[in-house]
Coordinates of C-alpha atoms in Angstrom, one line a residue:
M22 CA 75.3 134.0 41.6
A23 CA 76.3 136.3 44.7
A24 CA 76.6 133.1 47.0
R25 CA 78.8 131.4 44.8
A26 CA 80.7 134.3 43.9
N27 CA 81.5 134.7 47.8
N28 CA 82.7 131.3 48.2
L29 CA 85.2 131.5 45.0
I30 CA 86.6 134.8 46.5
T31 CA 86.9 133.1 50.4
D32 CA 88.4 129.9 48.8
M33 CA 91.1 132.0 46.6
L34 CA 92.3 134.1 49.5
T35 CA 93.4 131.1 51.5
V36 CA 97.0 130.0 51.3
A37 CA 98.7 127.1 53.2
P38 CA 99.0 127.2 57.2
D39 CA 102.8 127.8 57.2
E40 CA 102.7 130.6 54.8
K41 CA 101.4 133.9 56.0
E42 CA 97.5 134.2 54.7
P43 CA 96.6 136.5 52.5
I44 CA 93.8 139.5 53.0
A45 CA 90.7 137.6 54.4
P46 CA 87.2 139.4 53.8
E47 CA 84.7 139.7 56.5
R48 CA 81.4 139.0 56.0
K49 CA 78.4 141.5 56.4
G50 CA 75.5 139.5 55.7
S51 CA 75.8 138.0 52.4
I52 CA 78.3 140.3 51.2
F53 CA 82.2 139.8 51.7
V54 CA 84.0 143.4 52.4
A55 CA 87.7 143.6 52.3
T56 CA 89.5 144.2 55.8
Q57 CA 92.2 146.0 53.8
D58 CA 93.3 147.6 50.6
V59 CA 93.1 145.0 47.9
P60 CA 95.0 145.7 44.7
E61 CA 92.5 146.1 41.7
D62 CA 94.4 143.2 39.8
E63 CA 94.3 140.9 43.0
H64 CA 93.0 137.0 42.0
R65 CA 94.4 137.0 38.3
E66 CA 97.1 135.1 36.6
P67 CA 100.5 136.1 37.0
S68 CA 102.4 137.5 34.1
E69 CA 105.9 136.3 33.5
E70 CA 107.4 138.7 35.4
E71 CA 105.7 138.1 38.2
K72 CA 106.4 134.3 38.0
S73 CA 109.7 135.0 38.0
T74 CA 110.0 137.7 41.1
L75 CA 106.8 136.6 43.3
R76 CA 107.0 134.0 45.8
K77 CA 105.0 130.7 45.3
V78 CA 102.9 129.3 48.1
A79 CA 100.6 126.6 48.5
G80 CA 96.4 127.0 48.5
H81 CA 93.9 125.9 50.9
V82 CA 93.5 122.1 50.9
P83 CA 90.2 120.8 51.7
P84 CA 89.5 118.9 54.8
I85 CA 88.2 115.8 52.8
A86 CA 91.5 115.6 50.7
Y87 CA 92.9 114.7 53.9
I88 CA 90.3 112.3 55.3
L89 CA 90.9 110.5 52.0
C90 CA 94.7 110.2 53.0
V91 CA 93.5 108.2 56.0
V92 CA 92.0 105.5 53.6
E93 CA 95.3 105.1 52.2
F94 CA 96.9 105.0 55.5
A95 CA 94.9 102.2 56.7
E96 CA 95.1 100.4 53.5
R97 CA 99.0 100.7 53.2
A98 CA 99.4 99.7 57.1
S99 CA 97.7 96.6 56.2
Y100 CA 99.4 95.9 52.8
Y101 CA 102.9 96.9 54.2
G102 CA 102.2 95.1 57.8
C103 CA 101.4 91.6 56.1
S104 CA 104.0 92.3 53.3
Q105 CA 106.9 92.9 55.5
V106 CA 106.8 89.4 57.2
F107 CA 106.0 87.5 53.8
S108 CA 110.0 87.0 53.3
N109 CA 110.6 85.0 56.7
F110 CA 107.3 83.1 56.3
I111 CA 108.2 81.8 53.2
E112 CA 112.0 81.1 53.3
F113 CA 112.4 80.0 57.0
P114 CA 110.5 76.6 58.3
L115 CA 108.7 76.7 61.9
P116 CA 111.9 77.3 64.5
D117 CA 113.0 74.2 66.4
G118 CA 111.6 74.4 70.3
G119 CA 109.1 77.4 69.0
N120 CA 105.5 77.8 69.9
G121 CA 104.1 76.2 66.3
A122 CA 102.7 79.6 65.2
G123 CA 106.5 80.9 63.7
A124 CA 107.6 82.3 66.8
T125 CA 111.3 81.8 67.8
P126 CA 112.1 80.4 71.3
R127 CA 113.2 83.3 73.6
G128 CA 116.5 84.2 74.0
T129 CA 118.1 83.2 70.9
Q130 CA 119.2 84.2 67.5
E131 CA 117.0 82.3 65.4
T132 CA 114.6 83.8 63.0
P133 CA 111.1 83.2 62.6
G134 CA 109.5 81.2 60.1
A135 CA 106.9 79.0 58.6
L136 CA 107.1 77.5 55.1
G137 CA 110.3 76.8 54.8
Q138 CA 110.5 77.3 51.3
G139 CA 114.5 78.9 50.9
L140 CA 115.5 82.2 49.7
Q141 CA 114.9 81.8 45.9
T142 CA 111.1 80.6 46.4
S143 CA 110.8 83.4 48.9
S144 CA 112.3 86.0 46.6
A145 CA 110.0 84.4 43.9
L146 CA 106.8 84.7 45.6
T147 CA 107.1 88.4 47.2
L148 CA 108.5 89.5 43.7
L149 CA 105.5 88.0 42.1
F150 CA 103.2 89.6 44.6
T151 CA 104.7 92.9 44.1
F152 CA 104.7 92.4 40.1
L153 CA 100.7 91.6 40.3
A154 CA 100.1 94.6 42.9
Y155 CA 101.9 97.2 40.4
T156 CA 100.4 95.4 37.2
V157 CA 96.6 95.2 38.1
P158 CA 96.6 99.0 38.5
I159 CA 96.5 99.1 35.1
F160 CA 93.4 97.3 34.9
G161 CA 92.1 99.1 37.9
G162 CA 93.1 102.8 36.2
W163 CA 91.2 101.8 32.9
V164 CA 88.0 100.3 34.6
A165 CA 87.8 103.6 37.0
D166 CA 88.5 106.2 34.4
A167 CA 86.4 104.5 31.6
R168 CA 83.6 102.5 33.2
L169 CA 83.0 102.4 36.9
G170 CA 84.7 105.9 38.1
R171 CA 87.5 106.2 40.4
Y172 CA 85.4 106.1 44.1
K173 CA 83.3 103.0 43.1
T174 CA 86.7 101.1 41.8
I175 CA 88.4 102.3 45.1
C176 CA 85.5 100.6 47.2
I177 CA 85.8 97.4 45.0
G178 CA 89.3 97.2 45.8
V179 CA 88.7 97.4 49.6
L180 CA 86.3 94.7 49.4
I181 CA 88.9 92.5 47.5
C182 CA 91.5 93.1 49.9
G183 CA 88.9 92.2 53.2
I184 CA 88.7 88.8 51.9
A185 CA 92.5 88.4 51.2
H186 CA 92.9 89.2 55.0
I187 CA 90.2 86.9 56.2
I188 CA 92.2 83.9 54.3
M189 CA 95.5 85.1 55.3
I190 CA 94.6 84.9 58.9
F191 CA 93.3 81.5 59.2
G192 CA 95.9 80.0 56.7
A193 CA 98.5 81.3 59.5
L194 CA 96.8 79.1 62.8
P195 CA 99.2 77.0 64.2
S196 CA 97.2 74.0 63.9
V197 CA 97.3 74.8 59.8
L198 CA 101.1 75.3 60.0
K199 CA 102.3 72.7 61.9
A200 CA 100.1 70.3 59.5
G201 CA 102.1 71.4 56.9
H202 CA 99.1 72.8 54.9
G203 CA 100.2 76.4 55.1
L204 CA 101.2 76.9 51.6
A205 CA 97.8 77.0 49.8
P206 CA 95.7 79.2 51.6
F207 CA 98.8 81.6 51.7
I208 CA 99.7 81.8 48.1
I209 CA 95.7 82.2 47.3
S210 CA 95.5 85.1 49.7
L211 CA 98.5 86.5 48.6
L212 CA 97.2 86.6 44.8
I213 CA 93.6 88.0 46.0
L214 CA 95.5 90.9 48.1
A215 CA 97.6 91.7 45.2
F216 CA 94.6 92.1 42.8
G217 CA 92.6 94.2 45.3
A218 CA 95.6 96.3 46.2
G219 CA 96.0 97.0 42.3
M220 CA 92.3 98.0 42.2
F221 CA 92.9 100.3 44.7
K222 CA 96.1 102.0 44.2
S223 CA 96.2 103.7 40.8
N224 CA 92.8 105.7 41.9
I225 CA 93.0 107.0 45.3
A226 CA 95.6 109.7 44.6
P227 CA 94.2 111.2 42.0
T228 CA 90.9 111.3 43.6
I229 CA 92.4 113.0 46.6
I230 CA 94.0 115.6 44.5
D231 CA 90.5 116.2 42.8
Q232 CA 89.4 117.6 45.6
Y233 CA 91.7 121.0 45.3
P234 CA 89.5 122.9 42.8
H235 CA 92.3 125.3 41.3
Q236 CA 94.1 124.5 38.1
T237 CA 95.8 127.8 37.5
A238 CA 97.9 130.0 39.5
Y239 CA 96.8 133.4 41.0
I240 CA 97.9 136.6 42.5
S241 CA 96.9 136.9 46.2
T242 CA 98.1 139.5 49.2
T243 CA 99.4 138.0 52.5
K244 CA 98.4 139.8 55.5
S245 CA 101.6 141.2 56.0
G246 CA 101.4 142.9 52.3
E247 CA 103.8 140.5 50.3
R248 CA 102.3 139.8 47.2
V249 CA 102.4 135.9 46.4
I250 CA 101.7 133.4 43.7
V251 CA 98.9 130.8 44.9
D252 CA 100.4 128.1 42.8
P253 CA 98.7 124.6 41.9
E254 CA 101.9 122.8 41.7
V255 CA 103.1 123.7 45.1
T256 CA 99.6 122.7 46.5
V257 CA 99.8 119.4 44.6
Q258 CA 103.2 119.1 46.2
R259 CA 101.9 119.6 49.5
I260 CA 99.0 117.0 49.0
M261 CA 101.2 114.3 47.4
L262 CA 103.9 114.9 50.4
T263 CA 101.1 114.6 53.0
F264 CA 99.7 111.5 51.2
Y265 CA 103.0 109.8 50.8
G266 CA 103.7 110.4 54.5
L267 CA 100.8 109.0 55.5
I268 CA 101.4 105.9 53.5
N269 CA 104.7 105.4 55.3
V270 CA 102.7 106.0 58.6
G271 CA 101.0 103.1 57.5
A272 CA 104.2 100.9 56.5
F273 CA 105.7 101.6 60.1
F274 CA 102.8 99.4 61.0
G275 CA 104.9 96.7 60.1
L276 CA 107.2 97.3 63.3
A277 CA 104.4 95.7 65.1
T278 CA 104.2 92.8 62.6
T279 CA 107.3 92.1 62.8
Y280 CA 107.7 91.8 66.6
A281 CA 104.5 89.7 66.3
E282 CA 105.9 87.0 64.4
K283 CA 108.9 86.9 66.3
D284 CA 107.2 86.9 69.7
V285 CA 103.8 85.3 69.2
G286 CA 103.5 84.0 65.6
Y287 CA 102.2 84.6 62.0
W288 CA 98.3 84.6 63.1
L289 CA 98.7 87.5 65.1
A290 CA 101.4 89.2 62.9
Y291 CA 98.3 89.0 60.0
L292 CA 95.5 89.8 62.2
L293 CA 96.9 93.2 63.3
P294 CA 96.7 94.8 60.0
G295 CA 93.5 93.2 59.2
I296 CA 92.1 94.7 62.1
L297 CA 93.5 98.4 61.1
Y298 CA 92.2 97.3 57.4
F299 CA 88.8 97.5 58.2
L300 CA 88.8 101.2 59.1
C301 CA 88.9 101.9 55.2
P302 CA 85.0 101.1 54.5
L303 CA 84.2 103.3 57.5
V304 CA 85.9 106.2 56.2
L305 CA 84.7 105.7 52.8
L306 CA 81.5 105.4 53.9
F307 CA 81.9 108.8 56.2
A308 CA 83.4 110.5 53.1
Y309 CA 81.1 109.3 50.3
K310 CA 78.9 112.7 50.1
R311 CA 81.7 114.7 50.9
T312 CA 83.9 113.7 48.2
V313 CA 84.0 115.5 44.7
K314 CA 83.7 112.3 42.6
K315 CA 84.8 112.5 39.0
P316 CA 82.5 110.3 36.7
P317 CA 83.9 107.8 34.3
Q318 CA 84.6 109.9 31.1
G319 CA 84.8 107.0 28.5
T320 CA 87.9 105.3 27.2
V321 CA 90.4 107.7 24.9
I322 CA 93.1 105.5 24.7
N323 CA 92.2 104.4 21.0
D324 CA 92.3 108.0 20.4
A325 CA 95.6 108.4 22.1
F326 CA 97.1 105.6 19.9
K327 CA 95.5 107.2 16.4
V328 CA 97.4 110.6 17.5
I329 CA 100.6 108.9 17.7
G330 CA 99.9 106.8 14.6
T331 CA 99.0 109.8 12.8
A332 CA 102.5 111.6 14.0
I333 CA 104.3 108.5 12.9
R334 CA 103.1 108.3 9.5
K335 CA 103.7 112.2 9.2
N336 CA 107.0 112.1 10.7
G337 CA 108.3 108.6 10.8
F338 CA 110.4 107.4 13.7
R339 CA 113.0 110.2 13.5
K340 CA 112.8 112.8 16.8
F341 CA 110.2 110.3 18.1
G342 CA 109.1 111.7 21.7
R343 CA 110.6 115.2 20.9
K344 CA 109.0 118.2 21.4
G345 CA 106.5 119.3 19.0
Y346 CA 106.8 115.8 17.2
L347 CA 102.8 114.9 17.8
D348 CA 102.2 118.7 16.3
A349 CA 101.6 116.6 12.8
A350 CA 98.5 115.1 14.7
K351 CA 96.6 118.2 15.2
P352 CA 93.5 119.2 13.3
S353 CA 95.0 122.6 12.8
T354 CA 98.2 121.0 11.3
L355 CA 96.4 118.8 9.0
A356 CA 93.7 121.2 7.9
A357 CA 97.0 123.5 7.0
A358 CA 98.2 120.6 5.0
G359 CA 94.9 120.0 3.0
N360 CA 93.6 117.1 5.1
T361 CA 89.9 117.8 5.4
S362 CA 89.0 114.5 6.6
P363 CA 87.4 114.9 10.4
V364 CA 89.1 113.7 13.2
P365 CA 87.5 113.1 17.0
W366 CA 90.4 115.1 19.0
D367 CA 91.3 118.8 19.0
D368 CA 94.7 120.5 19.3
T369 CA 94.5 120.4 23.3
F370 CA 93.9 116.9 23.0
V371 CA 97.1 116.3 21.0
E372 CA 99.4 118.5 23.4
D373 CA 97.8 116.2 26.5
V374 CA 98.6 113.3 24.5
G375 CA 102.2 114.7 24.1
R376 CA 102.9 115.8 27.9
T377 CA 101.8 112.1 29.0
L378 CA 103.9 110.5 26.6
V379 CA 106.9 112.6 28.1
A380 CA 105.7 111.9 31.6
C381 CA 105.9 107.8 30.8
Q382 CA 109.5 108.4 29.3
V383 CA 110.6 109.7 32.9
F384 CA 108.9 106.8 34.2
L385 CA 111.1 104.5 32.4
F386 CA 113.8 105.5 34.5
F387 CA 112.4 104.3 37.6
P388 CA 113.0 100.8 37.4
V389 CA 116.6 100.8 38.2
Y390 CA 116.0 103.2 41.0
N391 CA 113.2 101.0 42.5
L392 CA 115.7 98.3 42.6
N393 CA 118.0 100.6 44.6
D394 CA 115.4 101.6 46.7
G395 CA 115.0 98.2 48.8
G396 CA 117.6 96.2 47.0
I397 CA 116.8 92.8 44.4
G398 CA 114.6 90.6 46.1
N399 CA 115.1 90.2 49.6
I400 CA 118.7 90.4 49.9
Q401 CA 118.6 93.1 52.4
T402 CA 116.4 90.8 54.9
S403 CA 118.6 87.8 54.2
Q404 CA 121.5 90.1 54.8
G405 CA 120.2 91.0 58.2
S406 CA 119.6 87.5 59.1
A407 CA 123.3 87.1 58.9
M408 CA 124.2 90.0 61.3
I409 CA 123.8 89.7 64.8
T410 CA 120.3 90.8 66.0
N411 CA 120.4 90.5 70.2
G412 CA 116.7 89.3 69.9
A413 CA 115.5 92.1 67.3
P414 CA 113.8 90.6 64.4
N415 CA 116.0 90.5 61.1
D416 CA 113.1 92.5 59.0
L417 CA 112.7 95.0 61.6
L418 CA 115.3 97.2 60.3
S419 CA 112.9 97.6 56.9
N420 CA 110.9 100.0 59.3
F421 CA 113.7 102.8 59.3
N422 CA 112.4 103.1 55.6
P423 CA 108.9 104.4 56.6
L424 CA 110.1 106.3 60.2
A425 CA 112.6 108.1 58.1
I426 CA 110.0 109.8 55.8
I427 CA 107.7 110.0 58.6
V428 CA 110.4 112.4 59.8
A429 CA 111.6 114.0 56.6
I430 CA 107.8 114.8 54.9
P431 CA 107.1 117.7 57.2
I432 CA 110.6 119.0 57.3
L433 CA 110.5 119.2 53.4
N434 CA 106.6 120.3 53.7
Y435 CA 106.7 123.1 56.1
G436 CA 110.7 123.9 56.4
I437 CA 113.0 123.0 53.5
Y438 CA 110.5 123.8 50.6
P439 CA 109.0 127.1 51.9
L440 CA 112.5 128.1 52.5
L441 CA 113.7 127.6 49.0
R442 CA 110.7 129.4 47.6
R443 CA 111.1 132.3 50.0
Y444 CA 114.8 132.7 48.7
R445 CA 113.7 132.2 44.9
I446 CA 115.7 128.6 44.9
H447 CA 114.2 126.8 42.1
F448 CA 114.5 123.0 42.9
G449 CA 112.4 121.6 40.2
R450 CA 110.8 118.1 39.4
I451 CA 113.6 116.7 37.6
S452 CA 116.5 118.0 39.8
R453 CA 114.3 116.5 42.7
I454 CA 114.2 113.0 40.8
T455 CA 117.9 113.2 39.9
F456 CA 118.7 113.9 43.5
G457 CA 116.7 110.9 44.9
F458 CA 118.3 108.4 42.1
L459 CA 121.6 109.4 43.5
L460 CA 120.6 109.0 47.2
A461 CA 119.2 105.5 46.3
A462 CA 122.6 104.5 44.3
S463 CA 124.4 105.6 47.5
S464 CA 122.1 103.3 49.7
S465 CA 123.2 100.2 47.4
A466 CA 126.8 101.3 47.8
I467 CA 126.4 101.0 51.4
G468 CA 124.7 97.7 50.9
A469 CA 127.4 96.3 49.1
I470 CA 130.2 97.4 51.8
L471 CA 128.1 95.7 54.4
Q472 CA 127.6 92.3 52.4
W473 CA 131.4 92.3 52.0
R474 CA 132.0 92.8 55.8
V475 CA 129.2 90.3 56.8
Y476 CA 131.2 87.6 54.5
K477 CA 134.5 88.5 56.1
T478 CA 133.5 88.5 59.5
S479 CA 131.0 85.2 59.4
P480 CA 132.2 81.9 60.6
C481 CA 130.9 80.5 57.3
G482 CA 132.6 83.1 55.3
Y483 CA 131.4 83.9 51.8
Y484 CA 128.3 81.1 52.5
A485 CA 127.0 83.2 55.6
T486 CA 123.2 83.3 54.8
F487 CA 122.5 79.9 55.7
C488 CA 125.4 79.5 58.2
D489 CA 124.4 76.5 60.4
G490 CA 123.4 77.2 64.3
G491 CA 121.2 80.1 65.6
D492 CA 124.5 81.9 66.8
S493 CA 126.6 81.2 63.9
V494 CA 126.1 84.8 62.1
S495 CA 128.6 87.4 61.6
R496 CA 129.5 89.6 64.5
I497 CA 128.4 93.1 62.7
S498 CA 125.5 94.4 64.4
I499 CA 122.4 94.6 62.2
W500 CA 121.9 98.0 63.2
W501 CA 124.7 99.2 60.5
Q502 CA 121.7 98.8 57.9
V503 CA 120.0 101.9 59.4
P504 CA 121.9 104.1 56.9
L505 CA 121.0 101.6 54.0
Y506 CA 117.1 102.1 54.6
T507 CA 117.1 105.6 55.6
L508 CA 118.9 106.6 52.6
G509 CA 116.3 104.9 50.4
A510 CA 113.5 106.1 52.5
L511 CA 114.8 109.6 51.6
S512 CA 115.0 109.1 47.9
E513 CA 111.5 108.3 47.9
C514 CA 110.2 111.7 49.2
F515 CA 112.1 113.3 46.2
C516 CA 111.4 110.5 43.5
N517 CA 108.2 109.1 43.9
V518 CA 106.1 112.2 45.5
T519 CA 107.2 114.0 42.4
A520 CA 106.5 111.3 40.0
Y521 CA 102.8 111.5 41.4
E522 CA 102.9 115.2 40.8
L523 CA 103.8 114.5 37.0
A524 CA 101.4 111.7 36.8
Y525 CA 98.5 114.0 37.5
A526 CA 99.4 116.9 35.7
R527 CA 100.6 115.3 32.7
S528 CA 97.8 113.3 32.0
P529 CA 94.2 114.3 30.1
K530 CA 91.1 114.4 32.4
N531 CA 90.0 110.9 31.4
M532 CA 93.5 109.1 31.7
K533 CA 94.7 110.3 35.2
G534 CA 93.9 106.6 36.9
L535 CA 95.6 104.7 33.7
V536 CA 99.1 107.3 34.0
F537 CA 99.2 107.0 37.7
A538 CA 99.0 103.1 37.2
L539 CA 101.7 103.0 34.4
F540 CA 103.8 104.8 36.9
L541 CA 103.1 102.3 39.5
F542 CA 103.7 99.7 36.7
T543 CA 107.5 100.5 36.8
T544 CA 107.6 98.8 40.1
A545 CA 106.3 95.8 38.5
I546 CA 109.0 96.0 36.0
S547 CA 111.5 96.0 38.5
S548 CA 110.1 92.9 40.3
A549 CA 110.2 91.3 36.8
I550 CA 114.0 92.3 36.6
A551 CA 114.4 91.0 39.8
E552 CA 112.6 87.9 39.2
A553 CA 114.9 87.1 36.3
V554 CA 117.8 87.2 38.7
T555 CA 116.7 85.7 41.5
P556 CA 118.8 82.3 40.8
A557 CA 121.9 84.2 41.6
L558 CA 120.7 85.6 44.5
T559 CA 122.7 83.1 46.5
D560 CA 126.2 83.0 48.7
P561 CA 128.9 83.9 47.5
Y562 CA 127.4 86.4 45.1
L563 CA 125.5 88.6 47.3
I564 CA 127.7 91.6 46.7
W565 CA 127.2 92.2 42.9
P566 CA 123.4 92.8 43.3
F567 CA 124.1 95.8 45.3
V568 CA 127.3 96.9 43.4
A569 CA 125.6 96.8 40.0
T570 CA 122.4 98.4 40.6
A571 CA 124.6 101.3 42.4
V572 CA 126.9 101.9 39.3
I573 CA 124.0 101.8 36.7
G574 CA 121.8 103.9 39.0
V575 CA 124.4 106.7 39.0
G576 CA 125.0 106.8 35.5
L577 CA 121.0 107.1 34.7
A578 CA 120.8 109.6 37.2
V579 CA 123.4 111.7 35.0
I580 CA 121.8 111.1 31.8
F581 CA 118.2 112.0 33.0
Q582 CA 119.4 115.2 34.4
V583 CA 120.9 115.9 31.1
V584 CA 118.0 114.9 28.9
Y585 CA 115.1 115.9 30.9
R586 CA 116.2 119.4 32.5
K587 CA 114.2 121.6 30.5
L588 CA 111.2 119.9 32.3
D589 CA 112.1 121.7 35.3
N590 CA 110.7 125.1 33.9
D591 CA 107.9 123.6 32.1
A592 CA 104.2 124.3 32.7
F593 CA 102.8 122.1 35.5
L594 CA 98.9 121.8 34.0
N595 CA 98.4 122.5 30.4
A596 CA 94.9 123.8 30.9
P597 CA 92.3 123.6 33.4
E598 CA 90.3 120.4 33.9
D599 CA 87.2 121.4 32.3
R600 CA 87.6 119.6 29.1
T601 CA 88.7 116.3 27.6
G602 CA 90.3 117.3 24.5
L603 CA 88.0 115.3 22.4
I604 CA 85.2 116.8 19.9
G605 CA 82.0 116.0 21.9
G606 CA 83.6 114.7 24.6
A607 CA 84.9 111.0 25.4
N608 CA 82.8 108.5 23.5
G609 CA 80.9 111.3 21.9
S610 CA 79.2 112.7 24.9
S611 CA 80.0 115.9 27.0
N612 CA 81.0 115.1 30.4
G613 CA 81.9 118.3 31.9
D614 CA 82.7 119.5 35.2
A615 CA 79.3 120.1 36.3
E616 CA 79.3 116.3 36.3
S617 CA 81.7 116.2 39.0
Q618 CA 79.5 113.9 41.6
E619 CA 80.1 110.4 40.6
G620 CA 76.6 108.8 39.3
N621 CA 74.3 112.0 39.6
G622 CA 76.4 114.5 39.2
T623 CA 75.0 118.0 39.1
E624 CA 76.0 121.7 39.0
N625 CA 74.4 122.3 42.3
E626 CA 76.5 119.5 44.0
M627 CA 79.8 120.3 42.5
N628 CA 78.8 123.8 44.0
K629 CA 77.8 122.3 47.3
Q630 CA 81.5 120.9 47.4
M631 CA 83.1 124.1 46.6
S632 CA 81.1 125.9 49.1
M633 CA 82.3 123.6 51.8
A634 CA 85.7 124.1 50.7
S635 CA 85.2 128.0 50.9
A636 CA 83.6 127.8 54.2
G637 CA 86.6 125.7 55.3
A638 CA 88.9 128.6 53.8
E639 CA 87.1 131.1 55.8
K640 CA 87.3 129.2 58.9
E641 CA 91.3 129.0 58.4
I642 CA 91.7 132.5 58.2
K643 CA 90.0 133.6 61.0
A644 CA 91.2 131.2 63.3
E645 CA 94.7 132.5 62.3

């Protein structure tokens, strides 16, 4: 018990490296002794007055969380490295005078290609890929939460994606492409890759956040004597910003594949991310015994729907989704109304379902945002193909999206956000998302202006996309697309990162993978919308997709801020994570935090993980 208490104290005394550290204890044998006077009320939960006056800082993040971020980096590098060249691979034929692998003759304005299926087929297949990659996570999240556990599901997804990479590489060999047999293996590998990515994607982020052990805020004191609040929301924000930054370090790998397709061919463009991808199993093997793995808890989806159904029977559909609407399904409310029939949930579970419903309502605004962030289908890449490139690949500029994010994340994480907190400027969750929505709409507005100028300056006028001849392009440089990609990238730092935080914080313990998947599903909805309008993605109408999404995006941003602004001050986490909210636990069995190790989880193993985190915290303090 003494060692356990010492570990807990050490871990709680550590905050983020960019903040001034709280007072660190020194070890005297097996006893920690404070090196300075520590107030008697240290490490307690903050009062309401303290919440409004004290600065909030991030807590210590166990190193294993960042190691797992490397897995996400490798997986996203393979995903984006391949998918970024899909558009040209499908749309354009093998270039005349090329090497037969899809590369262009040097010194020309030709666009690399392989299958020659045209813009509509290219948009349809890439949108199908995106739709599946962001729909399958619903299945992956459910399987992880209810049956296999998140870690095991991640490993299965990694294996499936590995098979897809092998098929894709062999399907892009010059001999296959020249013979006209490249379409079938490509579609097969595309579908397998989408399924594997879906199994992986919904589970990696909640697994990373699971590594942080503290679910409630507490008071601490920095070495300078300043009293601060070590806040789980600030900590999760820091973790997710780092996570999203590494996603985009991986996405930036598309820079290598765009040059590979243009200079060498598609077999190399698919081989490079495949090589990097096989970092995933190695890191997962290394991290296995060091990771806090939450076991499957059994499905609570049926109980969640029963809670909603009970509330509807009591209240009708009037004010559905409003605060307190689900209170009618609380056992305490039912008992007060004379209903003595037992229900398999408690009041806390009803509150969790209510918080989850609100998060899902927030997610409903993201499909239009996604269309602003990246355009509908492949219209941005297609726009670039009608501009002068001077040897640069037409899909090169899309790499400015991850590059801008890579630059912005540390500035936000260690500069802007700590500065705002220091001066008590509250930039809440809803305000951040609204700001991101407006940035993305601005990106589409720039896209509309650029498309108009391309039409005005192209030798083929309003039919610029398929203007005959390698040099028959607009004299506008493709580098004018940089602001378009950069604004969209910055918007993701505010929208997607905050949505990840909400998905974790506002979902029950045994639904986190599924709720993450529901957020990811908004990208699938965006793809479905884009798929429906694909026939209209043709000259001379390519200005209007940009205009429509920009106008709608601004309108929805205003509505979103007005409707959900109160969530800026809502509690981040409803309660500690050591309960399911169901009577007897999910599926009638108790699965508390003592079983935090998947398969053979025991309290001793969980304590070992906590001790490792605390030891890391102690070393960090001493290093400072």
